[in-house]
Amino acid sequence: MRDFSNDQSALALNTATLGHNVPGAGAGWSPEQTIDACAERGIKGIVFWRREIADRPAAIGAYARTAGVSVIGLCRAPFLTGIFAPSHRKDVMDDFRLAIDQTAELGGDILTVVVGGVQSGTKGVTESLGLVTDYVAQAASYAATMNVRLALEPLHPVYGGDRSCLTTARDALDICDRISADNLGIAIDVYHVWWDTDLPQQLKRAGSRIFGFHLCDWLAETRDVLLDRGMMGDGVADIPAIRAAVEKAGYRGACEVEIFSVNNWWKRDPSDVLDVMADRFRTVC
C-alpha cells in the first residue's frame, strides 16, 4: 500500500467537499479560486460538479492545467432511472452525452455515473438495473469516441429507492461484465461501501476496472444520510483497510475526498477545510 504520510501527490479534491454540488451551499468560491487554493497546498487533482462549470468547461480545464492541477473528472452523469431522472429516454441520453462532452472539454478522464433509483411503476431493483445497463451500454460507445471513461458508483443501500438502484460493487461489476467495454469501470466510495463484507472479493474481481476511489467517513450518529458525511477519521469506516484492498487490486490513481456536510464542513472556511483534509489524508488514510 502506498505511504501517504509524507506524500500527498495522490490527493484530489472533489469540490462537493466545499459545498459546490449544491446551489447556495458553502462559501461560493469560483472554480478558479478553488483551483488556486489547491495549487497553493500542493493538491494535485480536482473533480468538479457540472453545475460549477456550466458552459465554461474548456476554459476551466485550461486554467487548472496552467496552475498545475490535474482535472481528474466530472460529477456526474444524469440519473438514468427513478424519480429524479428525466421523463423521456431521449432526454436521458441527450443529457448523458452532454455530460460526456463536458468531461472531454474539461480535459477530464472520468465521468462518474450515479444511476438513479427504482424506476416508476416497478418494484425491487432488477428491472431498473436492466434499464441502467441499456443506457450505459449506449453511453459507453459514445464516451469511447470522446476518450472518456465511465465509472459506475454504487451507493449505500439507503439510497436504493430514489438515488441509486445500484448498491453493491458486485452489481456494478455485473453490469460491466454484460457491457464489456474497455472504458467502463467502477468508482469505490468509502461512504457507500464501508459496510460491505463482500467488498474485498469484489475488488479483487474488479482489478483494473477500478477507475476511482473516494475518501470520506460514515459518522456513527449521522443526522442526515445525504448531507452529513464525516471527514476521514471521524467515523466508523476502516479507511486504511478499504484502501489496502483497492490498491491490492491494482489501483494507483487519485484518492478523491468527497464530503457532503451541510451543517459542519460546508459552514467552515474553505481554506481550513482543505488544510484539515490534507492533514487527515496523510495521517489516517
GROMACS .gro file of C-alpha atoms in nm:
model
  285
    1MET     CA    1   0.000   0.000   0.000
    2ARG     CA    2   0.124   0.348  -0.082
    3ASP     CA    3   0.266   0.552   0.204
    4PHE     CA    4   0.091   0.889   0.218
    5SER     CA    5   0.244   1.008   0.545
    6ASN     CA    6   0.487   1.235   0.360
    7ASP     CA    7   0.339   1.225   0.012
    8GLN     CA    8   0.009   1.380  -0.092
    9SER     CA    9   0.066   1.355  -0.466
   10ALA     CA   10  -0.236   1.121  -0.494
   11LEU     CA   11  -0.468   1.358  -0.305
   12ALA     CA   12  -0.755   1.510  -0.503
   13LEU     CA   13  -1.041   1.739  -0.409
   14ASN     CA   14  -1.396   1.668  -0.511
   15THR     CA   15  -1.547   2.015  -0.489
   16ALA     CA   16  -1.852   1.878  -0.309
   17THR     CA   17  -1.627   1.890  -0.002
   18LEU     CA   18  -1.666   2.269  -0.017
   19GLY     CA   19  -2.040   2.252  -0.087
   20HIS     CA   20  -2.010   2.326  -0.456
   21ASN     CA   21  -2.251   2.048  -0.555
   22VAL     CA   22  -2.548   2.231  -0.401
   23PRO     CA   23  -2.659   2.580  -0.508
   24GLY     CA   24  -2.612   2.830  -0.228
   25ALA     CA   25  -2.407   2.596  -0.008
   26GLY     CA   26  -2.051   2.651   0.106
   27ALA     CA   27  -1.855   2.972   0.056
   28GLY     CA   28  -1.937   3.002  -0.312
   29TRP     CA   29  -1.581   3.002  -0.443
   30SER     CA   30  -1.540   3.019  -0.819
   31PRO     CA   31  -1.369   2.727  -0.995
   32GLU     CA   32  -1.061   2.946  -1.033
   33GLN     CA   33  -1.049   3.025  -0.660
   34THR     CA   34  -1.078   2.655  -0.580
   35ILE     CA   35  -0.803   2.565  -0.827
   36ASP     CA   36  -0.572   2.831  -0.685
   37ALA     CA   37  -0.632   2.711  -0.329
   38CYS     CA   38  -0.550   2.353  -0.432
   39ALA     CA   39  -0.233   2.464  -0.612
   40GLU     CA   40  -0.116   2.661  -0.308
   41ARG     CA   41  -0.145   2.347  -0.094
   42GLY     CA   42   0.007   2.103  -0.338
   43ILE     CA   43  -0.325   1.928  -0.400
   44LYS     CA   44  -0.261   1.794  -0.747
   45GLY     CA   45  -0.606   1.673  -0.854
   46ILE     CA   46  -0.958   1.811  -0.872
   47VAL     CA   47  -1.305   1.685  -0.965
   48PHE     CA   48  -1.575   1.937  -1.048
   49TRP     CA   49  -1.954   1.918  -1.047
   50ARG     CA   50  -2.143   2.005  -1.361
   51ARG     CA   51  -2.328   2.296  -1.204
   52GLU     CA   52  -1.995   2.472  -1.141
   53ILE     CA   53  -1.852   2.452  -1.487
   54ALA     CA   54  -2.176   2.546  -1.669
   55ASP     CA   55  -2.078   2.647  -2.022
   56ARG     CA   56  -1.707   2.702  -1.939
   57PRO     CA   57  -1.553   2.354  -1.920
   58ALA     CA   58  -1.271   2.418  -2.167
   59ALA     CA   59  -1.166   2.746  -2.002
   60ILE     CA   60  -1.177   2.598  -1.652
   61GLY     CA   61  -0.980   2.293  -1.758
   62ALA     CA   62  -0.714   2.512  -1.919
   63TYR     CA   63  -0.690   2.726  -1.604
   64ALA     CA   64  -0.639   2.417  -1.390
   65ARG     CA   65  -0.363   2.281  -1.613
   66THR     CA   66  -0.183   2.615  -1.608
   67ALA     CA   67  -0.200   2.611  -1.228
   68GLY     CA   68  -0.053   2.261  -1.218
   69VAL     CA   69  -0.375   2.092  -1.101
   70SER     CA   70  -0.498   1.789  -1.294
   71VAL     CA   71  -0.869   1.768  -1.370
   72ILE     CA   72  -0.948   1.405  -1.294
   73GLY     CA   73  -1.308   1.407  -1.395
   74LEU     CA   74  -1.660   1.534  -1.358
   75CYS     CA   75  -1.960   1.463  -1.136
   76ARG     CA   76  -2.189   1.339  -1.271
   77ALA     CA   77  -2.398   1.178  -1.540
   78PRO     CA   78  -2.774   1.236  -1.510
   79PHE     CA   79  -2.988   0.998  -1.312
   80LEU     CA   80  -3.095   0.730  -1.557
   81THR     CA   81  -3.387   0.579  -1.367
   82GLY     CA   82  -3.615   0.669  -1.079
   83ILE     CA   83  -3.794   0.979  -0.958
   84PHE     CA   84  -3.509   1.221  -1.033
   85ALA     CA   85  -3.441   1.101  -1.388
   86PRO     CA   86  -3.567   1.284  -1.697
   87SER     CA   87  -3.907   1.156  -1.805
   88HIS     CA   88  -3.817   1.050  -2.157
   89ARG     CA   89  -3.543   0.819  -2.282
   90LYS     CA   90  -3.421   1.073  -2.537
   91ASP     CA   91  -3.381   1.338  -2.266
   92VAL     CA   92  -3.180   1.096  -2.055
   93MET     CA   93  -2.944   1.011  -2.338
   94ASP     CA   94  -2.911   1.371  -2.455
   95ASP     CA   95  -2.803   1.479  -2.108
   96PHE     CA   96  -2.575   1.175  -2.074
   97ARG     CA   97  -2.398   1.268  -2.397
   98LEU     CA   98  -2.374   1.631  -2.283
   99ALA     CA   99  -2.206   1.521  -1.959
  100ILE     CA  100  -1.957   1.317  -2.162
  101ASP     CA  101  -1.888   1.618  -2.386
  102GLN     CA  102  -1.834   1.841  -2.082
  103THR     CA  103  -1.590   1.590  -1.932
  104ALA     CA  104  -1.392   1.583  -2.255
  105GLU     CA  105  -1.390   1.963  -2.288
  106LEU     CA  106  -1.278   1.997  -1.928
  107GLY     CA  107  -0.986   1.768  -2.005
  108GLY     CA  108  -1.105   1.510  -1.755
  109ASP     CA  109  -1.069   1.137  -1.791
  110ILE     CA  110  -1.362   1.008  -1.587
  111LEU     CA  111  -1.733   1.079  -1.573
  112THR     CA  112  -1.889   0.944  -1.254
  113VAL     CA  113  -2.223   0.770  -1.307
  114VAL     CA  114  -2.480   0.763  -1.025
  115VAL     CA  115  -2.760   0.568  -1.187
  116GLY     CA  116  -3.083   0.674  -1.016
  117GLY     CA  117  -3.340   0.492  -0.810
  118VAL     CA  118  -3.615   0.239  -0.873
  119GLN     CA  119  -3.798   0.308  -1.197
  120SER     CA  120  -4.153   0.435  -1.160
  121GLY     CA  121  -4.408   0.157  -1.191
  122THR     CA  122  -4.164  -0.118  -1.092
  123LYS     CA  123  -4.070  -0.289  -0.767
  124GLY     CA  124  -3.731  -0.408  -0.649
  125VAL     CA  125  -3.415  -0.328  -0.844
  126THR     CA  126  -3.391  -0.596  -1.115
  127GLU     CA  127  -3.587  -0.414  -1.386
  128SER     CA  128  -3.423  -0.083  -1.303
  129LEU     CA  129  -3.075  -0.233  -1.328
  130GLY     CA  130  -3.169  -0.370  -1.669
  131LEU     CA  131  -3.263  -0.020  -1.785
  132VAL     CA  132  -2.939   0.117  -1.641
  133THR     CA  133  -2.742  -0.142  -1.837
  134ASP     CA  134  -2.911  -0.037  -2.161
  135TYR     CA  135  -2.839   0.332  -2.105
  136VAL     CA  136  -2.479   0.277  -2.001
  137ALA     CA  137  -2.407   0.048  -2.296
  138GLN     CA  138  -2.516   0.324  -2.536
  139ALA     CA  139  -2.325   0.591  -2.348
  140ALA     CA  140  -2.005   0.385  -2.324
  141SER     CA  141  -1.983   0.360  -2.701
  142TYR     CA  142  -2.016   0.735  -2.738
  143ALA     CA  143  -1.779   0.805  -2.448
  144ALA     CA  144  -1.512   0.591  -2.613
  145THR     CA  145  -1.513   0.823  -2.914
  146MET     CA  146  -1.451   1.114  -2.675
  147ASN     CA  147  -1.174   0.936  -2.478
  148VAL     CA  148  -1.385   0.945  -2.161
  149ARG     CA  149  -1.414   0.659  -1.913
  150LEU     CA  150  -1.740   0.595  -1.728
  151ALA     CA  151  -1.722   0.499  -1.361
  152LEU     CA  152  -2.033   0.334  -1.215
  153GLU     CA  153  -2.059   0.433  -0.850
  154PRO     CA  154  -2.266   0.202  -0.628
  155LEU     CA  155  -2.432   0.392  -0.345
  156HIS     CA  156  -2.521   0.280   0.005
  157PRO     CA  157  -2.846   0.076   0.010
  158VAL     CA  158  -3.022   0.356   0.198
  159TYR     CA  159  -3.038   0.536  -0.140
  160GLY     CA  160  -3.185   0.241  -0.327
  161GLY     CA  161  -3.530   0.386  -0.369
  162ASP     CA  162  -3.453   0.732  -0.502
  163ARG     CA  163  -3.088   0.785  -0.596
  164SER     CA  164  -2.933   0.451  -0.683
  165CYS     CA  165  -3.080   0.111  -0.752
  166LEU     CA  166  -2.713   0.012  -0.788
  167THR     CA  167  -2.597  -0.052  -0.430
  168THR     CA  168  -2.310  -0.301  -0.443
  169ALA     CA  169  -1.977  -0.334  -0.619
  170ARG     CA  170  -2.096  -0.681  -0.722
  171ASP     CA  171  -2.391  -0.544  -0.918
  172ALA     CA  172  -2.177  -0.270  -1.071
  173LEU     CA  173  -1.927  -0.527  -1.193
  174ASP     CA  174  -2.207  -0.746  -1.325
  175ILE     CA  175  -2.311  -0.453  -1.546
  176CYS     CA  176  -1.951  -0.405  -1.655
  177ASP     CA  177  -1.931  -0.773  -1.745
  178ARG     CA  178  -2.250  -0.757  -1.951
  179ILE     CA  179  -2.141  -0.450  -2.146
  180SER     CA  180  -1.773  -0.545  -2.173
  181ALA     CA  181  -1.640  -0.204  -2.271
  182ASP     CA  182  -1.280  -0.109  -2.200
  183ASN     CA  183  -1.385   0.240  -2.091
  184LEU     CA  184  -1.640   0.119  -1.835
  185GLY     CA  185  -1.546   0.055  -1.473
  186ILE     CA  186  -1.642   0.141  -1.117
  187ALA     CA  187  -1.580   0.408  -0.856
  188ILE     CA  188  -1.542   0.298  -0.494
  189ASP     CA  189  -1.660   0.549  -0.234
  190VAL     CA  190  -1.583   0.469   0.130
  191TYR     CA  191  -1.914   0.623   0.239
  192HIS     CA  192  -2.111   0.380   0.029
  193VAL     CA  193  -1.919   0.055   0.068
  194TRP     CA  194  -1.768   0.056   0.418
  195TRP     CA  195  -2.032  -0.189   0.543
  196ASP     CA  196  -1.995  -0.449   0.265
  197THR     CA  197  -1.814  -0.763   0.387
  198ASP     CA  198  -1.805  -0.891   0.029
  199LEU     CA  199  -1.609  -0.586  -0.087
  200PRO     CA  200  -1.256  -0.737  -0.080
  201GLN     CA  201  -1.363  -1.020  -0.310
  202GLN     CA  202  -1.538  -0.781  -0.547
  203LEU     CA  203  -1.235  -0.551  -0.559
  204LYS     CA  204  -1.017  -0.847  -0.648
  205ARG     CA  205  -1.263  -0.928  -0.924
  206ALA     CA  206  -1.261  -0.565  -1.043
  207GLY     CA  207  -0.885  -0.536  -1.089
  208SER     CA  208  -0.803  -0.266  -1.345
  209ARG     CA  209  -1.171  -0.171  -1.372
  210ILE     CA  210  -1.145   0.041  -1.058
  211PHE     CA  211  -1.146   0.390  -1.207
  212GLY     CA  212  -1.191   0.599  -0.894
  213PHE     CA  213  -1.153   0.590  -0.516
  214HIS     CA  214  -1.339   0.839  -0.294
  215LEU     CA  215  -1.250   0.924   0.065
  216CYS     CA  216  -1.479   1.034   0.349
  217ASP     CA  217  -1.623   0.865   0.659
  218TRP     CA  218  -1.954   0.738   0.796
  219LEU     CA  219  -2.043   0.904   1.127
  220ALA     CA  220  -2.176   0.667   1.392
  221GLU     CA  221  -2.458   0.910   1.470
  222THR     CA  222  -2.519   1.052   1.127
  223ARG     CA  223  -2.805   1.303   1.126
  224ASP     CA  224  -2.866   1.310   0.751
  225VAL     CA  225  -2.771   1.019   0.526
  226LEU     CA  226  -2.718   1.253   0.231
  227LEU     CA  227  -2.560   1.564   0.379
  228ASP     CA  228  -2.380   1.455   0.697
  229ARG     CA  229  -2.068   1.269   0.585
  230GLY     CA  230  -1.765   1.269   0.809
  231MET     CA  231  -1.411   1.385   0.748
  232MET     CA  232  -1.173   1.092   0.729
  233GLY     CA  233  -1.102   0.960   1.079
  234ASP     CA  234  -1.420   1.096   1.238
  235GLY     CA  235  -1.639   0.793   1.175
  236VAL     CA  236  -1.661   0.415   1.179
  237ALA     CA  237  -1.524   0.320   0.836
  238ASP     CA  238  -1.196   0.127   0.824
  239ILE     CA  239  -1.043   0.351   0.560
  240PRO     CA  240  -0.691   0.202   0.557
  241ALA     CA  241  -0.832  -0.149   0.512
  242ILE     CA  242  -1.053  -0.041   0.223
  243ARG     CA  243  -0.767   0.146   0.059
  244ALA     CA  244  -0.541  -0.155   0.105
  245ALA     CA  245  -0.793  -0.375  -0.075
  246VAL     CA  246  -0.839  -0.119  -0.354
  247GLU     CA  247  -0.465  -0.093  -0.408
  248LYS     CA  248  -0.414  -0.468  -0.381
  249ALA     CA  249  -0.647  -0.492  -0.681
  250GLY     CA  250  -0.403  -0.270  -0.869
  251TYR     CA  251  -0.541   0.082  -0.826
  252ARG     CA  252  -0.275   0.355  -0.826
  253GLY     CA  253  -0.488   0.654  -0.914
  254ALA     CA  254  -0.606   0.958  -0.725
  255CYS     CA  255  -0.777   0.945  -0.386
  256GLU     CA  256  -1.063   1.189  -0.413
  257VAL     CA  257  -1.202   1.348  -0.097
  258GLU     CA  258  -1.580   1.394  -0.129
  259ILE     CA  259  -1.764   1.510   0.182
  260PHE     CA  260  -2.127   1.629   0.182
  261SER     CA  261  -2.161   1.814   0.513
  262VAL     CA  262  -2.420   2.090   0.517
  263ASN     CA  263  -2.409   2.157   0.893
  264ASN     CA  264  -2.040   2.112   0.958
  265TRP     CA  265  -1.766   2.128   0.694
  266TRP     CA  266  -1.964   2.342   0.450
  267LYS     CA  267  -2.002   2.607   0.720
  268ARG     CA  268  -1.627   2.636   0.777
  269ASP     CA  269  -1.370   2.849   0.599
  270PRO     CA  270  -1.286   2.653   0.282
  271SER     CA  271  -0.915   2.716   0.338
  272ASP     CA  272  -0.938   2.544   0.676
  273VAL     CA  273  -1.134   2.255   0.526
  274LEU     CA  274  -0.862   2.198   0.267
  275ASP     CA  275  -0.591   2.209   0.533
  276VAL     CA  276  -0.771   1.955   0.754
  277MET     CA  277  -0.841   1.738   0.450
  278ALA     CA  278  -0.474   1.726   0.357
  279ASP     CA  279  -0.370   1.650   0.715
  280ARG     CA  280  -0.622   1.366   0.752
  281PHE     CA  281  -0.515   1.223   0.417
  282ARG     CA  282  -0.158   1.196   0.544
  283THR     CA  283  -0.242   1.069   0.892
  284VAL     CA  284  -0.550   0.845   0.885
  285CYS     CA  285  -0.594   0.719   0.530
   0.00000   0.00000   0.00000
